[in-house]
Amino acid sequence: MTTAAILTAPLVPIEEIAENIGLSPAHYERLGAHGAKLRLELLADPAFPVRGKLILVTATTPTTHGEGKTVVAIGLAEGLERTGRKAIVTSREPSLGPVFGLKGGAAGGGMAQVEPSQKINLHFHGDFHAITAAHNLLAALIDSHIFHGNELDLDPALVTWPRALDVNDRALRHIAIGLGSKGDDASRETGFVITAASEIMAILALSAGRADLRRRLDSIVVGVSRSGRPVTAAQLGATGSMMALLADALLPNLVQTTEGTAALVHAGPFANIAHGTCSVLSQKMALRLADYVVNEAGFAADLGAEKYFDIVMRTSGIEPAAAVLVTTVQSLRAQGEGSLQAGFPNLEHHINTLRRFGVPVVVAINRFPTDSAADLDAVAAECRRLTVPCSFVEAFVKGGLGAVDLAEKVAAAIDDNPAPCIRPLYSLEDTPEEKIAAIAKQVYGAAGVELSGLARQNIARFVEWGFGQLPVCIAKTQYSLTDNPRLTGAPTGWNLKVANVLLSAGAGFLVAVSGNMMLMPGLPHDPRALAIDVDKEGNITGV
């Protein structure tokens, strides 16, 4: 099929996509002509044993517009299909924050998109809205409980559960609520986080099923009592209503790529402020439906990949069989402050990070039309020096055909090392301080860690409550290996500054907030929202 034919080809009915991966109508609920929700009963069906290998797609440090990691992941799945291998791509749902902000949509692009891309980039099947509603219902129940007598003796000054909204809005980072209300405890300061940073987003993405979702929602710590004990969502009686709001959102979404390859697009935690990969349920289902599952992890290997190995892998039991490291000439030039050669230490650092986890690595050089042959050859030569296989990828322009070479090299890497010794970075028995230091030194290249007094105080409190053995999720800028977005390359001799440590008891990790990291992004000077519209025929443009 030619590029022009693919561009004009209609989408395949979702029934055909489902049939291609062995599903009957009993396994899914159709939502429109091109989407469906997969039923959880699939996981218990003996007709679908685990058969697939998971390929983790990550990247070198990106520029503000990204390096096409989602495009490469989708193209790789399409390329595997073109070589006769059964493949599914698993990807996160886009957040409206970036869609209307700087980065734009997150459904891929060109000949390597998940479709229908406009719906996926906007409301999709309503999962983000359900998560936002569940999050804010819990917030409302907290304030209602305080208003109606505060039986749990919750300290209003120590309520830690914010509000959530899936829009970049810096004005909502710090707000006052209850102004003019009666009662001494009615007014207090709080704030909003973007929905992708909600603990409920992380909970939904990590849940193994309904019972696990209920357990995790029960465990959410919303604040502290005046006696110094944690107060949970279960104590507030909030879990049942949140379960009802999330009942459909828990089910993975089946769609397709531009070339008709099956895709599971579900959940959307950011990798700079959460764990950064799609739902465990979608990955587990895909591993029963395909021989190769291409799973995209957010941002660079210091964020999405590290969190996959140290958090997601521990939760799911899914060990990647290989990792694809996406890089571009533009990202390496940016890390070299204009010099391609000076950016190579960033490439080497990310390769070494992945090797530290024991996973076979293949570098995907995402080719842009403006790249010179000399620059591309230089990147390939650096990969040869580092003894890592590499492949030029043109999935944006050519779809799966532009990723066939990458598909063959990834499959060969898996065949050559069918049982790699995959290992997390640290032991759960380590202290929270030791876990943070391990990530900072071994993944970021820091010399040490500087914990604020607030961070130390919170760690001590969480350890006292019994949460010291949780893994750590570091909230950090994606634009540098350091906590300073302006430091490029692979800096050494610096210290990671941790301003605060938060508890996500339901998600099952501690969040160490480093640098000036914000959980509610702001819009740029010229947001993508200014270019989005609807034409006379009702077609959405500019997404």
Coordinates of C-alpha atoms in Angstrom, one line a residue:
M1 CA 0.0 0.0 0.0
T2 CA 1.4 3.4 -0.9
T3 CA 1.7 6.3 1.5
A4 CA -1.1 8.2 -0.3
A5 CA -3.4 5.1 -0.1
I6 CA -2.8 4.8 3.6
L7 CA -3.5 8.5 4.2
T8 CA -6.9 8.2 2.4
A9 CA -7.8 4.6 3.6
P10 CA -10.8 4.5 5.9
L11 CA -10.3 3.1 9.4
V12 CA -11.0 -0.6 9.9
P13 CA -14.2 -1.4 11.9
I14 CA -13.3 -2.2 15.4
E15 CA -14.8 -5.7 15.1
E16 CA -12.2 -6.5 12.5
I17 CA -9.4 -5.2 14.7
A18 CA -10.7 -7.4 17.5
E19 CA -11.0 -10.4 15.3
N20 CA -7.5 -10.0 14.1
I21 CA -6.2 -10.5 17.6
G22 CA -8.5 -13.4 18.4
L23 CA -11.3 -11.6 20.3
S24 CA -15.0 -12.4 20.0
P25 CA -17.7 -9.9 20.7
A26 CA -18.0 -11.4 24.2
H27 CA -14.6 -10.0 25.1
Y28 CA -15.3 -6.4 24.4
E29 CA -17.9 -3.6 24.5
R30 CA -18.1 -1.6 21.2
L31 CA -17.9 2.2 21.6
G32 CA -18.5 3.7 18.3
A33 CA -17.3 2.4 15.0
H34 CA -13.6 2.5 15.8
G35 CA -13.3 1.9 19.6
A36 CA -14.0 -0.6 22.3
K37 CA -13.5 -1.4 25.9
L38 CA -12.0 -4.8 26.7
R39 CA -13.6 -6.8 29.4
L40 CA -11.5 -7.9 32.4
E41 CA -12.8 -11.5 32.1
L42 CA -10.3 -11.8 29.2
L43 CA -7.5 -12.1 31.8
A44 CA -9.0 -15.2 33.4
D45 CA -9.9 -16.9 30.1
P46 CA -7.6 -20.0 29.6
A47 CA -7.8 -19.5 25.8
F48 CA -5.5 -16.5 26.3
P49 CA -2.3 -17.6 28.1
V50 CA 0.6 -15.1 28.3
R51 CA 2.6 -15.5 25.1
G52 CA 4.2 -12.1 24.3
K53 CA 7.4 -10.3 24.9
L54 CA 7.3 -6.7 26.1
I55 CA 9.5 -4.1 24.4
L56 CA 9.9 -0.9 26.4
V57 CA 10.3 2.3 24.3
T58 CA 12.1 5.2 25.9
A59 CA 14.4 8.0 24.8
T60 CA 17.3 10.3 25.3
T61 CA 16.6 13.7 26.9
P62 CA 13.9 15.4 24.8
T63 CA 13.4 18.8 23.5
T64 CA 10.2 20.7 24.4
H65 CA 8.5 19.3 21.3
G66 CA 9.5 15.7 21.9
E67 CA 11.5 13.3 19.7
G68 CA 8.8 11.2 18.2
K69 CA 8.9 8.5 20.8
T70 CA 5.2 7.6 20.3
V71 CA 5.6 7.7 16.5
V72 CA 8.5 5.2 16.8
A73 CA 6.6 3.0 19.2
I74 CA 3.6 2.8 16.9
G75 CA 5.8 2.4 13.8
L76 CA 7.7 -0.4 15.5
A77 CA 4.5 -2.3 16.1
E78 CA 3.5 -1.7 12.5
G79 CA 7.0 -2.8 11.4
L80 CA 6.7 -6.0 13.4
E81 CA 3.4 -6.8 11.8
R82 CA 5.0 -6.2 8.3
T83 CA 7.6 -8.8 9.1
G84 CA 4.9 -11.4 9.9
R85 CA 5.0 -11.0 13.6
K86 CA 1.9 -10.4 15.7
A87 CA 2.2 -7.1 17.5
I88 CA 0.2 -4.7 19.7
V89 CA 1.3 -1.2 20.8
T90 CA 0.3 -0.1 24.3
S91 CA 0.2 3.6 24.9
R92 CA -1.0 6.2 27.3
E93 CA -4.0 8.4 26.7
P94 CA -3.2 12.0 25.9
S95 CA -3.8 14.7 28.5
L96 CA -5.6 17.9 27.4
G97 CA -2.9 19.9 29.1
P98 CA -0.2 19.2 26.5
V99 CA -2.8 18.9 23.7
F100 CA -3.8 22.6 24.2
G101 CA -0.4 23.6 25.6
L102 CA 3.1 23.4 24.0
K103 CA 3.6 19.8 23.0
G104 CA 0.3 19.2 21.2
G105 CA -1.4 15.8 20.9
A106 CA 0.1 12.5 21.9
A107 CA -1.4 10.1 19.5
G108 CA 1.7 9.8 17.3
G109 CA 1.8 11.4 13.9
G110 CA 2.0 11.0 10.1
M111 CA 1.8 7.4 9.1
A112 CA 2.2 6.2 12.7
Q113 CA -0.8 7.3 14.7
V114 CA -3.3 5.7 16.9
E115 CA -6.7 6.2 15.4
P116 CA -9.2 7.9 15.5
S117 CA -6.4 10.3 16.6
Q118 CA -8.6 13.4 17.1
K119 CA -11.0 11.6 19.5
I120 CA -8.1 10.0 21.3
N121 CA -6.4 13.4 21.8
L122 CA -9.6 15.0 23.1
H123 CA -12.4 13.2 25.1
F124 CA -11.7 9.7 23.9
H125 CA -13.9 7.3 26.0
G126 CA -14.2 9.7 28.9
D127 CA -11.5 8.0 31.1
F128 CA -9.8 11.3 32.1
H129 CA -13.1 12.9 32.9
A130 CA -14.0 9.9 35.1
I131 CA -10.7 10.2 37.0
T132 CA -11.1 13.9 37.4
A133 CA -14.6 13.4 38.8
A134 CA -13.5 10.7 41.2
H135 CA -10.6 12.9 42.4
N136 CA -12.8 15.9 43.0
L137 CA -15.6 13.9 44.6
L138 CA -13.1 12.8 47.2
A139 CA -12.0 16.4 47.7
A140 CA -15.6 17.4 48.2
L141 CA -16.2 14.6 50.7
I142 CA -13.2 15.7 52.7
D143 CA -14.5 19.3 53.1
S144 CA -18.1 18.1 53.7
H145 CA -16.8 15.8 56.5
I146 CA -15.0 18.7 58.1
F147 CA -18.1 20.9 57.8
H148 CA -20.4 18.3 59.3
G149 CA -18.6 17.8 62.6
N150 CA -15.2 16.3 61.6
E151 CA -15.7 13.0 63.3
L152 CA -12.3 11.8 62.2
D153 CA -10.7 14.9 63.7
L154 CA -9.0 15.7 60.5
D155 CA -6.6 18.7 60.8
P156 CA -7.8 21.1 58.1
A157 CA -4.2 22.6 57.9
L158 CA -2.9 19.1 57.1
V159 CA -5.3 18.0 54.4
T160 CA -3.1 16.8 51.6
W161 CA -5.7 15.9 48.9
P162 CA -5.9 18.7 46.3
R163 CA -8.4 19.3 43.5
A164 CA -7.7 18.1 39.9
L165 CA -8.3 19.5 36.4
D166 CA -7.0 18.2 33.0
V167 CA -5.9 21.7 31.8
N168 CA -2.6 23.5 32.1
D169 CA -3.6 26.4 34.5
R170 CA -0.8 27.9 36.7
A171 CA -3.3 30.1 38.4
L172 CA -4.8 27.1 40.2
R173 CA -1.5 25.9 41.7
H174 CA -2.3 27.7 45.0
I175 CA -5.9 28.7 45.9
A176 CA -8.1 29.4 48.9
I177 CA -11.4 27.7 49.4
G178 CA -14.4 28.1 51.7
L179 CA -14.1 31.9 51.8
G180 CA -17.2 33.3 53.5
S181 CA -18.3 29.9 54.8
K182 CA -19.4 29.4 58.3
G183 CA -17.2 27.5 60.8
D184 CA -13.6 28.0 61.9
D185 CA -12.4 25.1 59.7
A186 CA -14.2 26.0 56.5
S187 CA -11.6 28.2 54.9
R188 CA -8.2 26.8 54.0
E189 CA -5.5 26.9 51.3
T190 CA -5.2 24.1 48.8
G191 CA -4.5 23.8 45.0
F192 CA -5.0 21.9 41.8
V193 CA -2.9 19.2 40.1
I194 CA -3.3 18.3 36.5
T195 CA -5.4 15.1 36.1
A196 CA -2.3 13.1 34.9
A197 CA -0.7 13.9 38.2
S198 CA -3.7 12.7 40.3
E199 CA -3.0 9.8 42.5
I200 CA -6.2 8.2 41.1
M201 CA -4.6 8.3 37.7
A202 CA -1.6 6.3 39.0
I203 CA -3.9 4.0 40.9
L204 CA -6.0 3.2 37.8
A205 CA -2.9 2.6 35.8
L206 CA -1.3 0.3 38.3
S207 CA -4.4 -1.7 39.4
A208 CA -4.6 -5.4 38.5
G209 CA -8.4 -5.5 38.6
R210 CA -11.5 -4.3 40.4
A211 CA -10.5 -5.7 43.8
D212 CA -7.0 -4.2 43.6
L213 CA -8.6 -0.9 42.5
R214 CA -10.8 -0.9 45.5
R215 CA -7.9 -1.7 47.9
R216 CA -5.8 1.1 46.4
L217 CA -8.7 3.7 46.6
D218 CA -9.3 2.6 50.2
S219 CA -5.6 3.3 51.0
I220 CA -5.5 6.9 49.7
V221 CA -4.2 9.1 52.5
V222 CA -6.0 12.4 52.4
G223 CA -4.5 14.1 55.4
V224 CA -3.6 13.9 59.0
S225 CA -5.7 13.9 62.2
R226 CA -4.9 16.2 65.0
S227 CA -3.4 13.2 66.9
G228 CA -0.9 12.7 64.0
R229 CA -2.4 9.7 62.3
P230 CA -3.2 9.3 58.6
V231 CA -6.8 9.6 57.5
T232 CA -7.8 7.5 54.5
A233 CA -10.5 7.5 51.8
A234 CA -11.8 4.3 53.3
Q235 CA -12.4 6.1 56.6
L236 CA -14.4 8.7 54.8
G237 CA -16.5 6.1 53.1
A238 CA -15.6 7.5 49.7
T239 CA -14.4 4.3 47.9
G240 CA -17.7 3.0 46.7
S241 CA -18.7 6.2 44.8
M242 CA -15.2 6.5 43.3
M243 CA -15.4 2.8 42.2
A244 CA -18.7 3.7 40.5
L245 CA -17.2 6.6 38.6
L246 CA -14.2 4.6 37.6
A247 CA -16.0 1.4 36.6
D248 CA -15.8 1.9 32.8
A249 CA -12.5 3.9 33.0
L250 CA -10.8 0.8 34.4
L251 CA -11.4 -1.1 31.2
P252 CA -8.6 -0.8 28.6
N253 CA -9.4 0.8 25.3
L254 CA -8.9 -1.0 22.0
V255 CA -8.3 1.1 18.9
Q256 CA -6.0 0.8 15.8
T257 CA -2.9 2.4 14.2
T258 CA -2.8 4.1 10.9
E259 CA -2.1 0.7 9.3
G260 CA -4.7 -1.2 11.2
T261 CA -2.4 -2.7 13.8
A262 CA -4.2 -3.2 17.1
A263 CA -3.5 -0.7 19.9
L264 CA -4.4 -0.5 23.5
V265 CA -4.5 3.1 24.7
H266 CA -5.3 3.4 28.4
A267 CA -4.5 5.7 31.4
G268 CA -2.1 8.6 31.2
P269 CA 0.2 9.3 34.1
F270 CA 3.0 11.7 33.2
A271 CA 6.5 10.4 33.6
N272 CA 8.0 13.6 35.1
I273 CA 5.5 13.7 38.0
A274 CA 4.2 10.2 38.1
H275 CA 5.3 6.7 36.8
G276 CA 4.7 7.4 33.1
T277 CA 3.3 4.4 31.4
C278 CA -0.1 3.0 30.3
S279 CA -2.2 0.7 32.4
V280 CA -0.9 -2.6 33.8
L281 CA -4.2 -4.1 32.6
S282 CA -3.6 -3.1 29.0
Q283 CA -0.1 -4.6 29.1
K284 CA -1.3 -7.8 30.6
M285 CA -4.0 -8.2 28.0
A286 CA -1.7 -7.3 25.2
L287 CA 0.8 -10.0 26.3
R288 CA -2.0 -12.5 25.9
L289 CA -3.1 -11.3 22.4
A290 CA 0.3 -10.8 20.6
D291 CA 3.8 -12.1 20.3
Y292 CA 5.3 -8.7 20.8
V293 CA 3.9 -5.8 22.9
V294 CA 5.5 -2.4 22.2
N295 CA 5.0 -0.3 25.4
E296 CA 5.9 3.4 25.4
A297 CA 7.2 5.0 28.6
G298 CA 7.2 8.7 29.1
F299 CA 10.1 11.1 28.4
A300 CA 13.7 9.8 28.7
A301 CA 15.2 6.7 30.3
D302 CA 15.9 8.6 33.5
L303 CA 12.2 9.0 34.0
G304 CA 9.8 6.6 32.3
A305 CA 12.2 3.7 32.0
E306 CA 13.6 4.0 35.5
K307 CA 10.1 4.1 36.9
Y308 CA 9.0 1.2 34.8
F309 CA 11.8 -1.1 36.2
D310 CA 11.5 0.2 39.8
I311 CA 7.8 0.7 40.2
V312 CA 5.7 -0.8 37.3
M313 CA 7.7 -4.0 36.9
R314 CA 7.5 -4.7 40.7
T315 CA 3.7 -4.1 40.6
S316 CA 2.9 -6.1 37.5
G317 CA 5.6 -8.7 37.4
I318 CA 6.1 -7.9 33.7
E319 CA 9.8 -7.8 32.7
P320 CA 10.8 -6.1 29.5
A321 CA 12.5 -8.4 27.0
A322 CA 14.2 -5.4 25.3
A323 CA 14.4 -1.6 25.3
V324 CA 14.3 0.8 22.4
L325 CA 16.1 4.1 23.0
V326 CA 14.7 6.8 20.7
T327 CA 17.1 9.6 19.8
T328 CA 17.3 12.3 17.3
V329 CA 19.9 14.6 15.8
Q330 CA 18.0 17.6 17.2
S331 CA 17.8 16.2 20.8
L332 CA 21.6 15.4 20.9
R333 CA 22.4 18.9 19.4
A334 CA 20.2 20.4 22.1
Q335 CA 22.1 18.5 24.8
G336 CA 25.4 19.5 23.3
E337 CA 24.3 23.2 23.2
G338 CA 24.5 23.2 19.4
S339 CA 27.2 20.6 19.0
L340 CA 26.2 17.1 18.0
Q341 CA 29.4 15.6 19.3
A342 CA 29.0 17.4 22.6
G343 CA 25.6 15.8 22.9
F344 CA 26.9 12.2 22.6
P345 CA 27.5 11.8 26.4
N346 CA 23.8 12.2 26.9
L347 CA 23.2 9.3 24.5
E348 CA 25.8 7.2 26.2
H349 CA 24.4 8.0 29.7
H350 CA 20.9 6.7 28.7
I351 CA 22.3 3.6 27.1
N352 CA 24.3 2.8 30.3
T353 CA 21.2 3.5 32.4
L354 CA 19.2 0.9 30.5
R355 CA 22.1 -1.6 30.6
R356 CA 22.2 -1.2 34.4
F357 CA 18.7 -2.7 34.5
G358 CA 20.0 -5.7 32.5
V359 CA 17.8 -5.2 29.4
P360 CA 19.0 -5.6 25.8
V361 CA 19.1 -2.2 24.1
V362 CA 18.5 -1.1 20.5
V363 CA 18.8 2.6 19.5
A364 CA 16.2 4.0 17.2
I365 CA 17.5 7.1 15.3
N366 CA 14.2 8.9 14.4
R367 CA 15.0 10.6 11.2
F368 CA 13.7 14.1 10.4
P369 CA 13.6 15.6 6.9
T370 CA 16.1 18.3 8.0
D371 CA 18.7 15.8 9.2
S372 CA 21.9 15.7 7.1
A373 CA 23.5 12.4 6.1
A374 CA 26.7 13.4 7.9
D375 CA 24.9 14.0 11.2
L376 CA 22.9 10.7 10.9
D377 CA 26.1 8.8 10.1
A378 CA 27.8 10.4 13.1
V379 CA 25.1 9.2 15.4
A380 CA 25.2 5.7 14.0
A381 CA 29.0 5.7 14.4
E382 CA 28.7 6.6 18.0
C383 CA 26.3 3.7 18.5
R384 CA 28.8 1.4 17.0
R385 CA 31.5 2.8 19.3
L386 CA 29.1 2.0 22.2
T387 CA 28.5 -1.5 20.8
V388 CA 24.7 -1.0 20.7
P389 CA 22.7 -1.9 17.5
C390 CA 20.9 1.0 15.9
S391 CA 18.4 1.7 13.2
F392 CA 17.2 4.7 11.2
V393 CA 13.5 5.1 11.6
E394 CA 11.1 6.9 9.2
A395 CA 7.8 5.8 10.6
F396 CA 6.3 9.3 10.4
V397 CA 6.6 9.3 6.6
K398 CA 6.6 5.6 5.8
G399 CA 4.6 4.0 8.6
G400 CA 5.6 0.4 9.4
L401 CA 7.8 0.2 6.3
G402 CA 10.0 2.9 7.8
A403 CA 10.5 0.7 10.9
V404 CA 11.0 -2.7 9.5
D405 CA 14.8 -2.6 10.0
L406 CA 14.2 -1.6 13.7
A407 CA 11.7 -4.4 14.0
E408 CA 14.2 -7.0 12.8
K409 CA 17.0 -5.7 15.1
V410 CA 14.7 -5.7 18.1
A411 CA 13.5 -9.2 17.4
A412 CA 17.1 -10.3 16.9
A413 CA 18.1 -8.7 20.2
I414 CA 15.4 -10.7 22.0
D415 CA 16.3 -13.9 20.2
D416 CA 20.0 -13.5 21.1
N417 CA 19.2 -12.9 24.7
P418 CA 15.9 -14.7 25.5
A419 CA 16.3 -14.7 29.3
P420 CA 18.0 -11.4 30.3
C421 CA 18.6 -10.9 34.0
I422 CA 16.3 -7.9 34.6
R423 CA 16.7 -6.2 37.9
P424 CA 15.4 -3.1 39.7
L425 CA 17.9 -0.5 40.9
Y426 CA 17.4 -0.8 44.6
S427 CA 15.8 -3.1 47.3
L428 CA 12.5 -2.2 48.9
E429 CA 14.2 -2.8 52.2
D430 CA 16.4 0.2 51.6
T431 CA 15.4 3.4 53.4
P432 CA 13.6 6.1 51.4
E433 CA 16.8 8.2 51.6
E434 CA 18.8 5.3 50.1
K435 CA 16.4 4.8 47.3
I436 CA 16.4 8.5 46.3
A437 CA 20.2 8.5 46.5
A438 CA 20.4 5.3 44.3
I439 CA 18.3 6.9 41.6
A440 CA 20.1 10.3 41.8
K441 CA 23.6 8.8 41.6
Q442 CA 23.1 5.8 39.3
V443 CA 20.5 7.1 36.9
Y444 CA 20.9 10.9 37.0
G445 CA 24.7 11.0 37.5
A446 CA 24.4 13.2 40.7
A447 CA 27.1 13.3 43.3
G448 CA 24.6 13.3 46.1
V449 CA 21.2 14.4 47.4
E450 CA 20.1 17.4 49.4
L451 CA 16.9 16.8 51.3
S452 CA 15.0 19.9 52.6
G453 CA 13.9 19.9 56.2
L454 CA 10.3 19.4 55.1
A455 CA 11.3 16.4 53.0
R456 CA 13.1 14.8 56.0
Q457 CA 10.2 15.5 58.2
N458 CA 7.7 13.8 55.9
I459 CA 9.9 10.8 55.3
A460 CA 10.2 10.3 59.0
R461 CA 6.4 10.5 59.3
F462 CA 5.8 8.1 56.5
V463 CA 8.2 5.6 57.9
E464 CA 6.5 5.8 61.3
W465 CA 3.2 5.1 59.5
G466 CA 4.6 2.0 57.9
F467 CA 5.3 3.2 54.4
G468 CA 9.1 3.1 54.4
Q469 CA 9.3 0.1 52.1
L470 CA 7.5 1.7 49.2
P471 CA 9.4 2.4 46.0
V472 CA 10.2 6.1 45.2
C473 CA 8.9 8.1 42.2
I474 CA 10.9 11.2 41.6
A475 CA 9.1 14.2 40.2
K476 CA 11.8 15.9 38.1
T477 CA 12.2 18.0 34.9
Q478 CA 12.3 16.0 31.7
Y479 CA 14.6 18.5 30.0
S480 CA 17.8 17.5 31.8
L481 CA 19.3 14.6 33.6
T482 CA 19.6 17.0 36.6
D483 CA 16.9 18.9 38.5
N484 CA 17.8 22.0 36.5
P485 CA 16.2 22.1 33.0
R486 CA 19.0 24.4 31.7
L487 CA 21.8 21.9 32.4
T488 CA 22.5 19.9 29.3
G489 CA 24.5 16.8 28.4
A490 CA 25.5 14.4 31.2
P491 CA 26.6 16.7 34.1
T492 CA 28.5 15.4 37.1
G493 CA 29.4 16.8 40.5
W494 CA 25.9 18.2 41.2
N495 CA 23.4 17.4 44.0
L496 CA 19.8 16.5 43.5
K497 CA 17.7 18.9 45.6
V498 CA 14.5 17.3 47.0
A499 CA 12.1 20.0 48.2
N500 CA 9.4 17.7 49.5
V501 CA 8.4 14.1 49.7
L502 CA 4.7 13.2 49.3
L503 CA 2.8 10.0 50.1
S504 CA 0.8 8.1 47.4
A505 CA -0.3 5.2 49.5
G506 CA -2.9 4.0 47.1
A507 CA -0.6 4.1 44.1
G508 CA 2.1 2.5 46.3
F509 CA 5.0 4.9 46.1
L510 CA 6.6 7.9 47.7
V511 CA 6.9 11.0 45.5
A512 CA 10.1 13.0 45.9
V513 CA 9.6 16.4 44.4
S514 CA 12.9 17.8 43.1
G515 CA 13.9 21.3 41.9
N516 CA 11.0 23.6 41.0
M517 CA 8.8 20.8 39.7
M518 CA 5.2 21.8 39.4
L519 CA 2.3 19.3 39.6
M520 CA 0.1 21.7 37.6
P521 CA 1.8 23.0 34.4
G522 CA 1.1 26.4 32.9
L523 CA 0.3 27.4 29.3
P524 CA 3.1 28.8 27.1
H525 CA 3.1 32.2 25.5
D526 CA 1.6 30.8 22.3
P527 CA -0.3 27.7 23.3
R528 CA -1.6 25.1 20.7
A529 CA -5.1 26.0 21.9
L530 CA -4.9 29.1 19.7
A531 CA -4.6 27.0 16.5
I532 CA -7.3 24.5 17.2
D533 CA -10.7 24.9 15.6
V534 CA -13.7 23.2 13.9
D535 CA -14.4 23.7 10.2
K536 CA -17.8 24.1 8.5
E537 CA -18.2 20.3 8.1
G538 CA -17.6 19.7 11.8
N539 CA -14.0 18.4 11.4
I540 CA -11.6 19.3 14.2
T541 CA -8.4 21.0 13.0
G542 CA -5.1 21.8 14.5
V543 CA -4.9 19.0 17.1

